[in-house]
CSV table of C-alpha atoms and ligand atoms in Angstrom, one decimal:
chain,number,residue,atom,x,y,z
A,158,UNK,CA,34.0,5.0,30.8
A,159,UNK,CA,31.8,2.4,29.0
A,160,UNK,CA,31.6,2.9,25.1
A,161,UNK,CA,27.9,3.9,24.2
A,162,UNK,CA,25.9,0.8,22.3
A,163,UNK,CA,24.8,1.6,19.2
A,164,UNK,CA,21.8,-0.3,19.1
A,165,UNK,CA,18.1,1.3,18.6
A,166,UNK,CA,16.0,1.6,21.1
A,167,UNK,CA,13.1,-0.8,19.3
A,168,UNK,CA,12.4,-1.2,15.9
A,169,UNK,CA,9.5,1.4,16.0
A,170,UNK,CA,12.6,3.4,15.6
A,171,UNK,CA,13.5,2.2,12.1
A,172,UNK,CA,9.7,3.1,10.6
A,173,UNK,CA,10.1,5.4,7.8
A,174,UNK,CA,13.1,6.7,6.2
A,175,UNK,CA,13.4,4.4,3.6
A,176,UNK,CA,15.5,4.3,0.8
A,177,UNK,CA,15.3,6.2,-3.0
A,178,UNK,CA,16.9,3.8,-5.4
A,179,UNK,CA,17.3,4.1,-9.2
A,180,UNK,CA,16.2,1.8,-11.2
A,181,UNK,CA,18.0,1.0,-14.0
A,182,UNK,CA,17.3,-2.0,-16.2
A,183,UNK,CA,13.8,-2.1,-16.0
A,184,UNK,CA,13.4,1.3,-17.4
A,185,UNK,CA,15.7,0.2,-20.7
A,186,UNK,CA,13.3,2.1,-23.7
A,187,UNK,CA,11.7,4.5,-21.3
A,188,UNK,CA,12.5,8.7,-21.7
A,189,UNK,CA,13.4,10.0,-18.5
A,190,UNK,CA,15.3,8.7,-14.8
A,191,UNK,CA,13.0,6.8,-12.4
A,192,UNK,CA,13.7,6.3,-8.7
A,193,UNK,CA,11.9,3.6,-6.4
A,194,UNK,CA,10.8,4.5,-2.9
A,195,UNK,CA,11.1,0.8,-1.2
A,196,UNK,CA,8.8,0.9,1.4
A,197,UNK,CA,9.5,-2.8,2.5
A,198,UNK,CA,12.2,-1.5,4.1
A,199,UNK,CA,10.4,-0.7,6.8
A,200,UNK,CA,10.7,-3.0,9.8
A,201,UNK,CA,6.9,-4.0,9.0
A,202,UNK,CA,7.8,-4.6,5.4
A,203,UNK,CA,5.7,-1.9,4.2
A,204,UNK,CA,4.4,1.0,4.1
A,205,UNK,CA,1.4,0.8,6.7
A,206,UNK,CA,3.8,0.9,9.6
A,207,UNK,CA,4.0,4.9,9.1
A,208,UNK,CA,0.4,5.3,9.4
A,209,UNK,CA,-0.1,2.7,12.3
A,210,UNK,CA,3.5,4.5,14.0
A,211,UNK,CA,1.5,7.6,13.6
A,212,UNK,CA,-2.0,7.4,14.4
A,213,UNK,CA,-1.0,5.4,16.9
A,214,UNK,CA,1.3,8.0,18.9
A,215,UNK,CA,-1.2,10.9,17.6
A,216,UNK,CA,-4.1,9.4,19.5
A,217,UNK,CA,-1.9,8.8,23.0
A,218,UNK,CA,-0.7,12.9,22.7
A,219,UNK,CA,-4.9,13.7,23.0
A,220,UNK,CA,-4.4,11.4,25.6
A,221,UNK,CA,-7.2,9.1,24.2
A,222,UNK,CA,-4.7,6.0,24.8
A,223,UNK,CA,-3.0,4.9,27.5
A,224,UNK,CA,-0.8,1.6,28.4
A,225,UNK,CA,-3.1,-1.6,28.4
A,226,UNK,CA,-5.5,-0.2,25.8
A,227,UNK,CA,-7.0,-1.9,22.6
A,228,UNK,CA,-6.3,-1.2,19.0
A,229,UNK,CA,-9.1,-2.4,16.7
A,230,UNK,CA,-9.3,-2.2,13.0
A,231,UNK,CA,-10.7,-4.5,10.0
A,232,UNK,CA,-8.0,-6.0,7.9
A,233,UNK,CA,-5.7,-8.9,7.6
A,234,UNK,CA,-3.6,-6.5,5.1
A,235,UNK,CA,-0.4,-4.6,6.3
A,236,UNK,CA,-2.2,-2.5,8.2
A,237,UNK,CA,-3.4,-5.4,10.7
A,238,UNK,CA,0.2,-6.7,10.6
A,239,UNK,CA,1.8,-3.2,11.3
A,240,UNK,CA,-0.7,-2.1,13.6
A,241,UNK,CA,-0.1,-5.7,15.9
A,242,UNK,CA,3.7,-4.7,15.4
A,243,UNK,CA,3.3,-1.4,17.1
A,244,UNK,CA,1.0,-2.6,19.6
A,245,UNK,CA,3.5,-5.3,20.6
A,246,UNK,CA,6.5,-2.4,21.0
A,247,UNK,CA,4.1,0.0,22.9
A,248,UNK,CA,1.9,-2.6,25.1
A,249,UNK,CA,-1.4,-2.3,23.4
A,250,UNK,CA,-4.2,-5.2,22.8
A,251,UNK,CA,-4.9,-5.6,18.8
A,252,UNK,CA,-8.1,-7.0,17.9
A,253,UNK,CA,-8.4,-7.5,14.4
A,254,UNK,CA,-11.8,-8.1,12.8
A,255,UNK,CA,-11.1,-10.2,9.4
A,256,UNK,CA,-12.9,-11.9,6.6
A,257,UNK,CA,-13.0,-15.5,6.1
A,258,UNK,CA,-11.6,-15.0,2.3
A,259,UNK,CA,-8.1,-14.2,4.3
A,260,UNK,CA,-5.8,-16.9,4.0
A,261,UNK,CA,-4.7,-19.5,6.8
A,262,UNK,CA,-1.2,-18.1,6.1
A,263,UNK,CA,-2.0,-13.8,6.8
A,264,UNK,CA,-4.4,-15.1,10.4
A,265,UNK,CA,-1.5,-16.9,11.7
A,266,UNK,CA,1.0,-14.4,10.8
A,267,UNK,CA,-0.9,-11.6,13.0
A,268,UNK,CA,-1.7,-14.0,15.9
A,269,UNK,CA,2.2,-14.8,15.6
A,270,UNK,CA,2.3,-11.0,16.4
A,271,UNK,CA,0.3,-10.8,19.3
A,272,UNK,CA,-3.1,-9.7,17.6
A,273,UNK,CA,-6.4,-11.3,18.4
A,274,UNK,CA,-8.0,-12.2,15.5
A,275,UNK,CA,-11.9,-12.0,14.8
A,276,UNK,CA,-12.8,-14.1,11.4
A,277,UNK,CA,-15.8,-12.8,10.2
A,278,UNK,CA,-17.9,-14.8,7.2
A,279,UNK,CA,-16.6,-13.1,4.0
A,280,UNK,CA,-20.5,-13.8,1.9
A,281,UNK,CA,-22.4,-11.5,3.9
A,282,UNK,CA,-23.5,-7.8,3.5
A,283,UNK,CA,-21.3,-4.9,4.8
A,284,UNK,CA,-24.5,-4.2,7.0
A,285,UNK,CA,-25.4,-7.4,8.2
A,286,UNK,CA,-24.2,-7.6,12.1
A,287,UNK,CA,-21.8,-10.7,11.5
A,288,UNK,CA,-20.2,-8.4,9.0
A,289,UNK,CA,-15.9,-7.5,10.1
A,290,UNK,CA,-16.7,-3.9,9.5
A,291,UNK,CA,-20.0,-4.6,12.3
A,292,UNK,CA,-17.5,-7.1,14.4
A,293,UNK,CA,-15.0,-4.5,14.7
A,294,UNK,CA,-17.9,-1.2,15.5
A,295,UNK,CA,-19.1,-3.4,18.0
A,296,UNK,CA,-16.2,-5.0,19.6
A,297,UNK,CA,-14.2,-0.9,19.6
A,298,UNK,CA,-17.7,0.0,21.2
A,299,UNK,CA,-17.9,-2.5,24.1
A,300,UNK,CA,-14.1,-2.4,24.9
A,301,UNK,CA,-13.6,0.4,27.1
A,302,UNK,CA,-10.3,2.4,26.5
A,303,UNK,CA,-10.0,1.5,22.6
A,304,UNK,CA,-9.5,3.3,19.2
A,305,UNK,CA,-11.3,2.5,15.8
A,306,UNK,CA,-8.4,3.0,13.3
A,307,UNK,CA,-10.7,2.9,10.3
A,308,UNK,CA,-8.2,3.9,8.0
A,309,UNK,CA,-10.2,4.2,4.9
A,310,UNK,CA,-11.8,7.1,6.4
A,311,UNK,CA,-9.4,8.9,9.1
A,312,UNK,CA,-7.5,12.1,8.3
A,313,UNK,CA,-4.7,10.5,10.0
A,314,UNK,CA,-3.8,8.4,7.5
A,315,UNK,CA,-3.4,11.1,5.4
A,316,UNK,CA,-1.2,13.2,7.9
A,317,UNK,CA,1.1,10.3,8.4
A,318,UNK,CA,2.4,10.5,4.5
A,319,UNK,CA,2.4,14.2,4.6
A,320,UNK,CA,4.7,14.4,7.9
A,321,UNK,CA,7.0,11.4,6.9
A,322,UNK,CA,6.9,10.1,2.9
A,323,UNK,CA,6.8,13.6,1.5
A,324,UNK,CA,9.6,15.7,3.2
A,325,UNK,CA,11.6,12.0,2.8
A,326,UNK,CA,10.9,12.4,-1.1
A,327,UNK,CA,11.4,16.2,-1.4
A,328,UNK,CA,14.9,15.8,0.0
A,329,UNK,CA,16.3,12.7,-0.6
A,330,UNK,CA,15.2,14.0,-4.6
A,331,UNK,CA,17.0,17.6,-3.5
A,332,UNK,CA,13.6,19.0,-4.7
A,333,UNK,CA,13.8,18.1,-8.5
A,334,UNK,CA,11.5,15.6,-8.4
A,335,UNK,CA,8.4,15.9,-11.1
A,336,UNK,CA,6.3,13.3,-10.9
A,337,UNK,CA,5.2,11.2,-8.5
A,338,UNK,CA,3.6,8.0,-9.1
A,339,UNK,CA,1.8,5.9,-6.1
A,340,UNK,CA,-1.1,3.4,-5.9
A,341,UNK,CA,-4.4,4.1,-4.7
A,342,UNK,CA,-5.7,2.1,-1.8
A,343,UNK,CA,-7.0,3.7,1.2
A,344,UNK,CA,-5.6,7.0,-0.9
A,345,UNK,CA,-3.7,7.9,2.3
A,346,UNK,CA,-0.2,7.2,0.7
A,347,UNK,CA,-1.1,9.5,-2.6
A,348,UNK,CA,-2.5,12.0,-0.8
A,349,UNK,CA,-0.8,12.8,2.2
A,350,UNK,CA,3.2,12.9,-0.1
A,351,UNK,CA,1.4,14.8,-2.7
A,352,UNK,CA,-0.2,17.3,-0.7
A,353,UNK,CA,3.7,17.9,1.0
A,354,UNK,CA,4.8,17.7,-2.7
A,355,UNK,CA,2.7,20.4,-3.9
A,356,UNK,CA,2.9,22.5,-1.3
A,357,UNK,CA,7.0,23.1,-2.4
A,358,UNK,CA,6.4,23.0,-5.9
A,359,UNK,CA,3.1,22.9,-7.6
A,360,UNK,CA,4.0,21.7,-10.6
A,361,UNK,CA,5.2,18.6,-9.8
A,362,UNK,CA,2.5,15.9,-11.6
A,363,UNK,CA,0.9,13.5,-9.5
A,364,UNK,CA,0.0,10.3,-11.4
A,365,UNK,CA,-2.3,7.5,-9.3
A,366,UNK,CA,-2.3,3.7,-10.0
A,367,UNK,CA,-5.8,2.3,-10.2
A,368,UNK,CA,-7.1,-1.1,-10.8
A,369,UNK,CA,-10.0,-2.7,-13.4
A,370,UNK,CA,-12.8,-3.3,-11.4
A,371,UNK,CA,-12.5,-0.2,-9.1
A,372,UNK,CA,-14.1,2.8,-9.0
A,373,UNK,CA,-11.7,5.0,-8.4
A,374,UNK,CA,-10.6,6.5,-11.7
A,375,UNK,CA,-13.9,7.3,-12.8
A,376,UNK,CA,-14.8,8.7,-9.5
A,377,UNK,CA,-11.9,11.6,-10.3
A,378,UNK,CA,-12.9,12.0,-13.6
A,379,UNK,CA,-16.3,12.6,-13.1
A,380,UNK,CA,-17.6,12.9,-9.4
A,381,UNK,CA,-19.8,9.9,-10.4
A,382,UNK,CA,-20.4,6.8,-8.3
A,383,UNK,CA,-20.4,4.1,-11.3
A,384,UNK,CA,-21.3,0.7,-9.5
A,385,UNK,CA,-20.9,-0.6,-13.5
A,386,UNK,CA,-17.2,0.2,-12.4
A,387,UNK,CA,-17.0,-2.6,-9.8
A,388,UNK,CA,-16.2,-6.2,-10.6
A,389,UNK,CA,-13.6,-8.9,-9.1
A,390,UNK,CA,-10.0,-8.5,-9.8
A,391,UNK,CA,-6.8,-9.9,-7.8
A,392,UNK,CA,-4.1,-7.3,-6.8
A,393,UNK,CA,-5.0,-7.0,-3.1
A,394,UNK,CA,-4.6,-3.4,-1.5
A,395,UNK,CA,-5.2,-1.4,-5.0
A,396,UNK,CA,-8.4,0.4,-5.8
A,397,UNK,CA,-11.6,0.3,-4.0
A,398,UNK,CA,-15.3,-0.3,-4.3
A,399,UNK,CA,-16.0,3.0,-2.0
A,400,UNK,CA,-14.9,6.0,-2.4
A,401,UNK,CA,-12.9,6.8,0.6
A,402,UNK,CA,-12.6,10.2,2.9
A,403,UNK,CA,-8.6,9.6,2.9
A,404,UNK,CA,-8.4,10.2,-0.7
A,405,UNK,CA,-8.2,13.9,-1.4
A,406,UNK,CA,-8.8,13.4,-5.3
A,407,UNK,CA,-8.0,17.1,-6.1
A,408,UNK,CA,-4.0,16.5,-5.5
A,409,UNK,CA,-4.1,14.3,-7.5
A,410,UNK,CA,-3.2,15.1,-11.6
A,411,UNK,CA,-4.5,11.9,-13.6
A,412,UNK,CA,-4.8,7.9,-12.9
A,413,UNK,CA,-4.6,5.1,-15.0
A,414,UNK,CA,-5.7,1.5,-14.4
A,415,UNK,CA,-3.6,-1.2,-13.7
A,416,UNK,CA,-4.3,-4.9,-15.4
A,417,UNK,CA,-3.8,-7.8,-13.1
A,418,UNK,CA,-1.3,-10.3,-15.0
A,419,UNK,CA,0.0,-7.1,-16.4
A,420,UNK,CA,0.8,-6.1,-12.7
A,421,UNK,CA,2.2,-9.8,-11.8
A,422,UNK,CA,4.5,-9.8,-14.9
A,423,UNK,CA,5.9,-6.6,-14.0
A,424,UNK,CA,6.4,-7.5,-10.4
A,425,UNK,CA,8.3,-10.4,-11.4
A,426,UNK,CA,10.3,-8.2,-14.0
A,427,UNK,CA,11.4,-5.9,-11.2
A,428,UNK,CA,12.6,-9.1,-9.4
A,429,UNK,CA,14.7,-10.5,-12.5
A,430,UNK,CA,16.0,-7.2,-13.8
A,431,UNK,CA,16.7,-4.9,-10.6
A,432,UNK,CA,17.0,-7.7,-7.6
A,433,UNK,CA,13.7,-5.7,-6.2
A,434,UNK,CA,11.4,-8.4,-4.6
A,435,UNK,CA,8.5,-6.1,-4.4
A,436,UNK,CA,4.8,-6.7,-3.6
A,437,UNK,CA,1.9,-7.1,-6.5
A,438,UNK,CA,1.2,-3.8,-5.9
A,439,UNK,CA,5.1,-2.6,-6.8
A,440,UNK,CA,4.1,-4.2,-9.9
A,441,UNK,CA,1.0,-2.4,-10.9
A,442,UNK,CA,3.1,0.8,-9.9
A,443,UNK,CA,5.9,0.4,-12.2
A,444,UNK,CA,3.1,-1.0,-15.1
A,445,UNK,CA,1.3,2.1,-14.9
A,446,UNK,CA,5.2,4.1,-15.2
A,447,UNK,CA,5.2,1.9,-18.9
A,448,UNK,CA,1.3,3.4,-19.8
A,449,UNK,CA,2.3,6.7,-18.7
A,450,UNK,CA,5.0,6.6,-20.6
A,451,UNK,CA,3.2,5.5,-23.4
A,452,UNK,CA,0.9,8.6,-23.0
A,453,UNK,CA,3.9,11.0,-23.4
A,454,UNK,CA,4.2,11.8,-19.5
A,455,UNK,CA,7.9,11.9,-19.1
A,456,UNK,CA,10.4,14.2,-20.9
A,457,UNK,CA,14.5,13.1,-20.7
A,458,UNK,CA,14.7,15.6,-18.1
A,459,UNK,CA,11.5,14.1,-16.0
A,460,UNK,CA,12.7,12.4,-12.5
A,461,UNK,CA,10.0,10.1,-11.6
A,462,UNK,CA,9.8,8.8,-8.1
A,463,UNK,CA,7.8,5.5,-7.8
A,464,UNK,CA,6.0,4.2,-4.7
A,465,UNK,CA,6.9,0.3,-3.8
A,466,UNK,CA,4.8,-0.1,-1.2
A,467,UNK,CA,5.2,-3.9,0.4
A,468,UNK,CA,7.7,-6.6,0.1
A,469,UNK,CA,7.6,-10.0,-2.3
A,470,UNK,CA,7.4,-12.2,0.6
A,471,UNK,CA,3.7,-12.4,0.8
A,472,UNK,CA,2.7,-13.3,-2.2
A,473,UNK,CA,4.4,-16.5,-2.6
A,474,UNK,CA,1.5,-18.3,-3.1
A,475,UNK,CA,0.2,-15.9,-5.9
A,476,UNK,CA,2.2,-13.9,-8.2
A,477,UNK,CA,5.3,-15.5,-7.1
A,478,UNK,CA,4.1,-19.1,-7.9
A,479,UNK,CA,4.6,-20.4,-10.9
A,480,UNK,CA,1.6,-22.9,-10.7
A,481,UNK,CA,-0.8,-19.4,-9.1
A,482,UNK,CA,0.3,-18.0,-12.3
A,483,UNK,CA,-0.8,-20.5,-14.6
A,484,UNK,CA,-4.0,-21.0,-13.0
A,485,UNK,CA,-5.0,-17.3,-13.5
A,486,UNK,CA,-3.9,-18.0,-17.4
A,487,UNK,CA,-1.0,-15.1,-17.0
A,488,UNK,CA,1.3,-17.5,-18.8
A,489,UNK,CA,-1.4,-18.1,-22.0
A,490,UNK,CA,-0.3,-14.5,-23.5
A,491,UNK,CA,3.2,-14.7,-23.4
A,492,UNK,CA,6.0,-16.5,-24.5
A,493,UNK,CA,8.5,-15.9,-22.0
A,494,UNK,CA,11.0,-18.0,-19.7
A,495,UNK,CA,8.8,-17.8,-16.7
A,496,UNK,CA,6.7,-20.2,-18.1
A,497,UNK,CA,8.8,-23.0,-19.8
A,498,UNK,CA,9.9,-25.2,-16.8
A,499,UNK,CA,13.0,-26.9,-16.4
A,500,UNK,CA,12.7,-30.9,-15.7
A,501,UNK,CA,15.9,-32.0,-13.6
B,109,LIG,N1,-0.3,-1.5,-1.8
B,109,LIG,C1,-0.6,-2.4,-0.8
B,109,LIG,C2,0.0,-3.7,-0.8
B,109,LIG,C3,-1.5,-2.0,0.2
B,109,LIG,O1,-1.8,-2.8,1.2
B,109,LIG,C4,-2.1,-0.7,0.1
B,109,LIG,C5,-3.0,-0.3,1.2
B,109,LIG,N2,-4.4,-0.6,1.0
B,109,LIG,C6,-1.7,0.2,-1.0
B,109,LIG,C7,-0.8,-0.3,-1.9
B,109,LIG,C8,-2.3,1.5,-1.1
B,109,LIG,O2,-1.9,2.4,-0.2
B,109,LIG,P1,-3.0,3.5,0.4
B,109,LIG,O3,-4.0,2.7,1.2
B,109,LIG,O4,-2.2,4.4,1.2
B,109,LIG,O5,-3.6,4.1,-0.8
């Protein structure tokens, strides 16, 4: 008889499960033993495959999708490029509604995966019609046979976390983890591991990574909308301007706000000292582990697990360039090797 193959079916297959891996250089000066849970791993190269995986499958069991069907969302993020992935494996069309502000590199990177793309003038108002979030209402309502992932405010992307990252934490940690500490986007990620999470143990402290210039923070500190809380900053995917339904603020324990060139130095530190090339949003994780600890949060006996939630690779043109990094004036304030070049 043949020998079986081993060889997966298709890489859908390889969504989730990701690795728990100690850090150990990084955390030189810091009271306690941290873990990183490197979602780049994932065939996608982040995190977002799990929620497009699930949603995905969750709307064909209520039978809403079948084969040939359209998948329509508003980003040029991971989600659009995990969401395109999926669609390829299962034989869906992804239309992708996107603003103008994405760069040439992130629209051909989802039309290299099968998604059509919609770019949408970034300097309009959310309710004017050419608007991506109008593009995409308009083009899920005149396509017959598609789904509206609108993951900022669908349950689902909450579900996704608490089926897959949570039980994945709780056992790869054998149960003794007691703190978590995960970025704030969508608030699917935080929210769906820490409801899991809490539901074993309650006392196990969930800590959320916010950014300057969103409103999220203040929004769990106070139940108050502050638009005063809203300006421009940089690291892509963190914090929010809204306050979004898939963000179940009372799971969560405490947040602190993240820094941009904080953030970048920190991603670029995980690089050098653990081999981890990690996403600017990796960065802003583990900086918010060093202001936490700062704040007393972890004991010797605390086992911190840390979400990474996207690879390096797609910010080479920002954090990951030297010349970005200059630009932004992240090399003013410090003194360090990154920003003495060596002439050959
Ligand atoms: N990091 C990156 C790079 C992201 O794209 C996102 C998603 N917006 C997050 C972190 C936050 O994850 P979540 O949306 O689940 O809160």
């Amino acid at each position: 008889m043949a020998k079986e193959i081993k060889a997966n079916h298709s890489i859908l297959e390889l969504i989730g499960n990701t690795p728990l891996i100690k850090l150990n250089k990084i955390t030189d000066g810091l009271v306690g033993n941290f873990y990183a849970k490197v979602e780049a791993f994932n065939p996608g190269h982040s995190s977002k495959d799990r929620i497009a995986l699930y949603i995905i499958e969750e709307a064909e069991k209520r039978g809403i999708l079948k084969p040939g069907d359209t998948i329509v969302e508003t980003t040029s993020g991971n989600t659009g490029f995990s969401l395109a992935m999926v669609s390829i494996i299962k034989g869906y069309e992804c239309i992708l509604a996107v603003s103008s502000k994405s760069s040439k590199d992130k629209i051909d990177m989802l039309r290299t995966m099968g998604a059509k793309v919609y770019v949408c003038p970034a300097h309009v108002s959310a309710d004017d019609e050419r608007s991506y979030y109008n593009v995409a209402k308009r083009l899920h309502e005149e396509t017959k046979g598609s789904i509206y992932i609108n993951q900022y405010f669908n349950d689902l992307n909450i579900d996704a976390h608490y089926k897959t990252t949570g039980p994945e934490i709780w056992e790869q940690t054998n149960g003794q983890i007691t703190h978590l500490v995960a970025c704030s986007g969508t608030g699917g990620t935080i929210s769906g591991t820490a409801k899991y999470l809490k539901e074993m143990n309650p006392n196990i402290k969930i800590l959320g990574v916010d950014a300057y210039g969103s409103v999220l923070k203040k929004y769990h500190e106070t139940k108050e909308f502050d638009t005063a809380e809203i300006y421009p900053y940089r690291i892509e995917g963190l914090g929010k301007n809204l306050i979004p339904t898939a963000t179940d603020f009372d799971v969560i324990d405490k947040f602190t706000k993240v820094s941009d060139e904080d953030s970048a130095h920190t991603a670029r530190e995980l690089a050098k000292k653990e081999g981890l090339f990690v996403g600017y949003t990796s960065g802003a994780a583990f900086q918010a582990i060093k202001q936490f600890a700062e704040e007393g949060e972890f004991t010797k006996n605390s086992n911190v697990v840390v979400i990474f939630p996207d690879h390096g690779s797609r910010y080479m043109s920002k954090i990951y360039s030297d010349e970005w990094m200059s630009e932004q004036g992240f090399f003013d304030s410090v003194n360090n090797e990154e920003s003495q070049k060596i002439e050959i």
